[in-house]
C-alpha atoms as one frame of an Amber mdcrd trajectory, in Angstrom:
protein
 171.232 108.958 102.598 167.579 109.344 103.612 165.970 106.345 105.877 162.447
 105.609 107.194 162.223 103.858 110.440 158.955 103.623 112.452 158.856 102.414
 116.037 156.966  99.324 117.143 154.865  98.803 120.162 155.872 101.073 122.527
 156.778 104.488 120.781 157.989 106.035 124.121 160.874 103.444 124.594 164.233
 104.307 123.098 165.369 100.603 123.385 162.934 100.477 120.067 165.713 101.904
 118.072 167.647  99.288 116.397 171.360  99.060 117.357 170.286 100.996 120.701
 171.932  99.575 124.065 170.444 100.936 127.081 173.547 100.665 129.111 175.691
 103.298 126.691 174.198 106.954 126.873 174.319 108.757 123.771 177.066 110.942
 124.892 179.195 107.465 125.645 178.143 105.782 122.022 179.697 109.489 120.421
 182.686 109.362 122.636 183.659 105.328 121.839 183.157 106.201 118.150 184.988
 109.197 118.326 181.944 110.866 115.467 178.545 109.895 115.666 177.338 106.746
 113.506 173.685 106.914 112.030 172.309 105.175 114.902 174.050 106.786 117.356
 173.171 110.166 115.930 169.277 108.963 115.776 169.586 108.095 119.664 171.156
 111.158 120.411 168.417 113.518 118.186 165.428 111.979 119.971 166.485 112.318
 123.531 167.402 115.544 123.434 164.745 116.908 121.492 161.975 114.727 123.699
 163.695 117.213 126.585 163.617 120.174 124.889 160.321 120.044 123.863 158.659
 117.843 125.900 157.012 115.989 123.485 157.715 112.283 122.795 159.171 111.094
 119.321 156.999 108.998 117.389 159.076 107.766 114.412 162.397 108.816 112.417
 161.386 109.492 108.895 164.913 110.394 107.687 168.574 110.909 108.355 171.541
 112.598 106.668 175.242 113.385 107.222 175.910 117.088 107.155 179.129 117.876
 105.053 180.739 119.725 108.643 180.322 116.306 110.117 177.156 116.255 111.856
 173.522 114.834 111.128 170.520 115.960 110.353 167.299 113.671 111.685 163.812
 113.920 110.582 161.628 113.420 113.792 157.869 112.555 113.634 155.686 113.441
 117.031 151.914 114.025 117.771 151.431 116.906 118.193 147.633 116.500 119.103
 145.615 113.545 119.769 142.634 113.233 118.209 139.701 110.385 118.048 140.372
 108.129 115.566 143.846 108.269 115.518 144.029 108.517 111.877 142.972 112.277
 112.584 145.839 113.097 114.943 147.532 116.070 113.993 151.343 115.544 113.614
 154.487 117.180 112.842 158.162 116.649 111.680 160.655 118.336 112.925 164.271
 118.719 111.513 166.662 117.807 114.378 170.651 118.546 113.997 173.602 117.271
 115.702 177.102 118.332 115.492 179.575 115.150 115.524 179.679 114.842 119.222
 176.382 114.348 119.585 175.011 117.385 121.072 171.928 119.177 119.504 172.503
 122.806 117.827 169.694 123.208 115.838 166.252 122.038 115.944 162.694 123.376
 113.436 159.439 122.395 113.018 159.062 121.441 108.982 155.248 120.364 108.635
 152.312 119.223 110.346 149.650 117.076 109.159 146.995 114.528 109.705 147.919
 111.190 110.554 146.099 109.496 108.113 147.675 111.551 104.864 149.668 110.806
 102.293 152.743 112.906 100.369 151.460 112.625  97.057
């Protein structure tokens, strides 16, 4: 199951994420469901790999169940700013989460410009 969700306005506010509710962490959400939902998994991808790396998500371009019961999310970021912003050079990175939420593996899969198109 592949999905493309961009983020409106504000890119550095998680709230963005449809389904998201401030008040349950991540961590919570996994632990009500007892395995991580898409959403959940989505919520769960970007905050931990905003504090591993530092850098803030920009968009999900894709998620998928893993057959051992986790998820694998496709995370969009900037990974340098550039005037106009259609020049920006940015990356996706492949972000995996077991089903209790917690990251275990995490890999850069391409950068490009902003402005370009998969042909």
């Amino acid at each position: 199951m592949s999905m493309i969700m961009t983020m409106s306005s504000d890119p550095h506010d998680p709230s963005k994420i449809p389904g998201h509710n401030a008040a349950v962490s991540p961590e919570e959400s996994f632990r009500q469901a007892g395995r991580a939902t898409a959403v959940s998994a989505i919520r769960a991808a970007m905050e931990q790999f905003g504090s591993l790396t530092g850098r803030t998500p920009e968009a999900v371009s894709g998620v998928r169940a893993l057959p051992e019961g986790g998820w694998s999310v496709l995370v969009d970021v900037v990974e340098l700013e550039r005037v106009p912003a259609t020049t920006s050079v940015m990356a996706t990175y492949r972000v995996d989460v077991d089903a209790t939420g917690e990251l275990f593996a995490c890999e850069r899969l391409r950068r490009f410009t902003r402005g370009t198109t998969d042909i």
